[in-house]
Coordinates of C-alpha atoms in Angstrom, one line a residue:
M1446 CA -41.0 -46.4 58.0
D1447 CA -37.2 -46.3 58.0
I1448 CA -36.8 -43.1 60.2
T1449 CA -33.0 -42.7 59.8
S1450 CA -33.1 -42.5 56.1
S1451 CA -36.3 -40.3 56.2
I1452 CA -34.3 -37.8 58.4
K1453 CA -31.2 -37.9 56.4
K1454 CA -33.4 -37.4 53.2
Y1455 CA -35.0 -34.3 54.7
K1456 CA -31.7 -32.8 55.9
N1457 CA -30.1 -33.2 52.5
S1458 CA -33.1 -32.1 50.6
V1459 CA -34.6 -29.4 52.8
T1460 CA -32.4 -28.0 55.6
R1461 CA -29.1 -28.1 53.7
K1462 CA -30.8 -26.2 51.0
Y1463 CA -31.7 -23.2 52.9
I1464 CA -30.6 -20.0 51.1
S1465 CA -28.4 -18.0 53.6
L1466 CA -28.6 -14.3 53.1
S1467 CA -27.5 -11.1 55.0
N1468 CA -29.8 -8.1 55.6
D1469 CA -28.0 -6.4 52.8
E1470 CA -29.3 -9.3 50.4
I1471 CA -33.0 -9.2 51.3
D1472 CA -33.8 -7.5 48.0
T1473 CA -32.6 -10.6 46.1
I1474 CA -35.4 -12.7 47.5
T1475 CA -38.0 -13.7 44.8
K1476 CA -41.2 -11.7 44.8
G1477 CA -44.2 -13.4 46.2
D1478 CA -46.1 -14.5 49.3
Y1479 CA -44.2 -16.0 52.2
W1480 CA -44.5 -17.4 55.7
F1481 CA -41.9 -16.0 58.2
S1482 CA -40.8 -16.8 61.6
K1483 CA -38.0 -15.9 64.1
K1484 CA -34.8 -18.0 63.9
Y1485 CA -34.0 -19.8 67.0
D1486 CA -30.4 -20.4 68.2
G1487 CA -30.6 -24.1 69.0
Q1488 CA -30.1 -27.4 67.9
L1489 CA -32.2 -29.4 65.2
W1490 CA -33.7 -32.6 66.6
F1491 CA -36.5 -34.9 65.3
Y1492 CA -39.5 -36.3 67.3
C1493 CA -40.3 -39.7 65.7
K1494 CA -43.3 -41.8 66.3
T1495 CA -44.3 -45.3 64.9
N1496 CA -47.5 -46.6 66.4
K1497 CA -46.8 -46.4 70.2
N1498 CA -43.0 -46.1 70.1
S1499 CA -41.4 -42.7 70.1
K1500 CA -38.0 -41.1 70.4
I1501 CA -36.1 -37.8 69.9
I1502 CA -33.1 -38.2 67.6
N1503 CA -30.9 -36.2 65.4
S1504 CA -29.5 -37.3 62.0
N1505 CA -26.6 -39.1 63.6
E1506 CA -29.1 -41.3 65.4
N1507 CA -28.1 -39.8 68.8
D1508 CA -31.2 -40.4 71.2
I1509 CA -31.8 -37.8 73.8
S1510 CA -35.3 -39.1 74.8
D1511 CA -34.2 -39.9 78.3
L1512 CA -32.6 -36.5 78.8
I1513 CA -35.6 -34.5 77.8
S1514 CA -38.2 -37.1 78.7
E1515 CA -40.7 -34.6 79.8
I1516 CA -40.7 -33.0 76.4
K1517 CA -41.2 -36.4 74.8
K1518 CA -44.1 -37.0 77.2
D1519 CA -45.8 -33.9 76.2
L1520 CA -45.5 -34.7 72.5
D1521 CA -46.7 -38.2 73.0
K1522 CA -49.8 -36.9 74.8
K1523 CA -50.6 -34.1 72.1
L1524 CA -50.0 -36.6 69.2
S1525 CA -51.7 -39.6 71.1
K1526 CA -54.0 -40.1 68.0
T1527 CA -51.4 -40.0 65.5
K1528 CA -49.9 -43.3 64.5
K1529 CA -47.0 -42.4 62.3
I1530 CA -45.2 -38.9 62.3
I1531 CA -41.6 -37.3 62.1
L1532 CA -41.4 -33.7 63.3
A1533 CA -38.4 -31.3 62.8
G1534 CA -37.7 -29.0 65.8
E1535 CA -35.4 -26.7 67.2
L1536 CA -34.3 -27.5 70.8
Y1537 CA -33.6 -24.3 72.6
F1538 CA -33.1 -22.9 76.0
L1539 CA -36.0 -20.6 77.2
T1540 CA -34.9 -17.3 78.8
N1541 CA -36.2 -13.7 79.1
E1542 CA -33.2 -12.8 76.7
R1543 CA -32.2 -14.2 73.5
E1544 CA -32.0 -17.9 73.6
R1545 CA -28.2 -19.1 72.9
Y1546 CA -26.8 -22.5 71.5
G1547 CA -24.5 -22.7 74.1
D1548 CA -27.3 -22.6 76.8
T1549 CA -29.0 -25.6 75.0
I1550 CA -25.9 -27.5 75.1
S1551 CA -25.5 -26.6 78.9
G1552 CA -29.2 -27.6 79.5
L1553 CA -28.6 -30.9 78.0
G1554 CA -25.6 -31.6 80.3
D1555 CA -27.0 -30.2 83.6
K1556 CA -30.1 -31.8 85.0
S1557 CA -31.1 -28.6 87.0
K1558 CA -31.3 -26.5 83.8
R1559 CA -33.4 -28.9 81.7
K1560 CA -36.7 -27.5 82.9
N1561 CA -35.9 -24.5 80.5
L1562 CA -35.5 -26.6 77.3
R1563 CA -38.3 -26.5 74.7
L1564 CA -38.6 -27.9 71.4
G1565 CA -40.0 -25.6 68.8
V1566 CA -41.4 -27.6 66.0
F1567 CA -41.3 -25.9 62.4
D1568 CA -41.9 -28.6 60.0
I1569 CA -43.5 -32.2 59.4
V1570 CA -41.0 -34.7 57.7
I1571 CA -43.6 -37.5 57.4
S1572 CA -47.1 -38.1 58.6
D1573 CA -49.9 -40.5 58.4
K1574 CA -52.1 -37.5 57.0
L1575 CA -51.6 -36.0 53.5
L1576 CA -50.2 -32.7 54.3
S1577 CA -48.6 -31.3 50.9
S1578 CA -48.3 -27.7 51.6
F1579 CA -46.6 -25.7 54.4
E1580 CA -49.9 -24.0 55.1
E1581 CA -51.5 -27.4 55.7
K1582 CA -48.7 -28.6 58.0
Y1583 CA -48.7 -25.3 60.1
K1584 CA -52.6 -25.7 60.5
F1585 CA -52.0 -29.3 61.8
L1586 CA -49.2 -28.3 64.3
K1587 CA -50.9 -25.3 65.5
K1588 CA -54.0 -27.4 66.2
Y1589 CA -52.3 -30.3 68.1
L1590 CA -49.1 -28.6 69.5
G1591 CA -50.2 -25.0 70.0
E1592 CA -47.9 -21.9 70.0
N1593 CA -47.3 -21.3 73.6
S1594 CA -43.4 -21.1 74.1
K1595 CA -44.2 -21.9 77.8
D1596 CA -45.3 -25.4 76.7
L1597 CA -42.5 -28.0 76.5
S1598 CA -43.3 -28.5 72.9
H1599 CA -45.1 -26.1 70.6
V1600 CA -45.2 -25.2 67.0
L1601 CA -42.9 -21.9 66.2
K1602 CA -45.1 -19.1 65.4
H1603 CA -45.3 -18.2 61.6
K1604 CA -47.0 -15.3 59.8
Q1605 CA -47.9 -14.8 56.2
I1606 CA -46.4 -11.7 54.6
K1607 CA -45.6 -10.0 51.2
H1608 CA -42.1 -10.0 49.8
S1609 CA -42.0 -6.2 50.4
D1610 CA -42.6 -6.7 54.1
V1611 CA -39.4 -9.0 54.9
N1612 CA -37.2 -6.0 55.6
K1613 CA -39.7 -4.2 57.9
H1614 CA -40.0 -7.5 60.0
F1615 CA -36.1 -8.2 59.9
K1616 CA -35.5 -4.6 61.6
E1617 CA -38.3 -5.3 64.2
I1618 CA -37.3 -8.8 65.1
V1619 CA -33.6 -9.0 64.5
I1620 CA -32.2 -5.5 64.8
K1621 CA -34.6 -4.3 67.6
D1622 CA -35.3 -7.4 69.4
N1623 CA -31.9 -9.1 68.9
A1624 CA -33.2 -12.4 67.4
E1625 CA -30.7 -14.6 65.6
G1626 CA -32.4 -14.3 62.3
L1627 CA -35.4 -14.8 60.2
I1628 CA -36.7 -17.9 58.3
I1629 CA -38.8 -17.0 55.2
R1630 CA -40.3 -19.8 53.2
N1631 CA -43.0 -20.9 50.9
D1632 CA -43.5 -24.3 49.3
S1633 CA -40.5 -24.1 46.9
V1634 CA -37.8 -22.4 48.8
V1635 CA -36.5 -21.3 52.3
Y1636 CA -34.4 -18.4 53.2
K1637 CA -32.4 -17.9 56.2
I1638 CA -31.7 -14.4 57.0
K1639 CA -29.1 -13.2 59.6
K1640 CA -27.4 -9.8 60.3
E1641 CA -24.0 -10.0 58.9
E1642 CA -21.1 -9.4 61.3
T1643 CA -17.4 -10.1 60.6
A1644 CA -14.3 -10.6 62.7
D1645 CA -10.8 -11.9 62.3
L1646 CA -10.4 -14.9 64.7
L1647 CA -7.9 -17.4 65.6
I1648 CA -8.6 -21.2 66.0
T1649 CA -7.4 -22.2 69.4
G1650 CA -8.6 -25.7 69.6
Y1651 CA -11.2 -28.2 68.1
T1652 CA -13.2 -31.3 69.1
L1653 CA -13.7 -34.5 67.2
G1654 CA -17.0 -36.2 66.5
S1655 CA -18.1 -39.9 65.6
R1656 CA -17.3 -39.3 61.9
P1657 CA -13.6 -40.0 61.0
N1658 CA -11.3 -37.5 59.4
Q1659 CA -13.5 -34.5 60.3
I1660 CA -13.7 -32.1 63.2
R1661 CA -16.9 -31.5 65.1
S1662 CA -16.5 -28.0 66.4
I1663 CA -13.6 -25.3 66.6
S1664 CA -12.7 -22.9 69.6
L1665 CA -12.0 -19.3 68.7
G1666 CA -10.0 -16.3 70.2
V1667 CA -8.5 -13.0 69.3
F1668 CA -5.0 -11.7 70.2
L1669 CA -5.1 -9.2 73.1
N1670 CA -1.2 -8.8 72.6
K1671 CA 1.6 -11.0 71.5
D1672 CA 1.5 -13.1 74.6
E1673 CA -2.3 -13.3 75.3
I1674 CA -5.4 -14.8 73.5
L1675 CA -8.8 -14.2 74.6
H1676 CA -11.4 -16.7 74.2
V1677 CA -14.5 -15.6 72.4
G1678 CA -16.6 -18.6 71.6
S1679 CA -17.0 -21.8 69.5
C1680 CA -18.6 -22.8 66.4
G1681 CA -19.8 -26.1 65.2
N1682 CA -22.0 -24.9 62.2
I1683 CA -19.5 -26.0 59.6
P1684 CA -20.1 -27.4 56.1
T1685 CA -18.8 -30.9 55.7
N1686 CA -16.1 -30.4 53.2
L1687 CA -14.6 -27.6 55.4
R1688 CA -14.7 -30.1 58.4
K1689 CA -12.4 -32.5 56.4
D1690 CA -10.1 -29.7 55.3
L1691 CA -9.8 -28.2 58.8
Y1692 CA -9.1 -31.8 60.1
K1693 CA -6.1 -32.1 57.8
K1694 CA -4.7 -28.9 58.6
L1695 CA -5.4 -28.8 62.5
V1696 CA -4.6 -32.4 63.4
K1697 CA -0.8 -31.6 62.6

């Protein structure tokens, strides 16, 4: 099993084809039955197991198995009878409030915070069992991983709903409970729905990754007055073509 090519194929054919919608566009969702789950604000990582060897990597082959060894051990134990599997999961930082991407980064960098990191699995990329539908995958994950978010690894909770109920759940989970968004899916399409918020921001800096001639992330701020800029956050969720375009402009 070529793990790297399987993960890259999954990203290109599945996660990069998520249809992003704002709450004002919910009515454009094709009518039918869907599975829905809360969208977590974390990082995408893959648990990969071949026979007795396992690791947790991303699509760039960065390996964090040693950093989150307890999560890997938890998955190894739960999937001890499985010979071959690749799981897609959201690595997030467990808090009483809404989880944040920045806390995940902080948790990976600070050993004292790693006990709060969790891997919420949401899909099976490859398995030695024939699992063709999302319902079959979800039943498998729920059986072996469980849904308890206190566990180091678990499957993200999903629920079947009608198209007409999407807006109601969005209001309850995103508007009322302040979640990042909703994921709505069936076996042919995946929608990512977020509350739309806009702001005019200034790029104050950038970081470079391992890929040449493209930026990894940008730092953002707003002018308080003509002499002062307030830092408001950073962003790394940038399409590849925009990463290259920003590099050309910012590197000067």
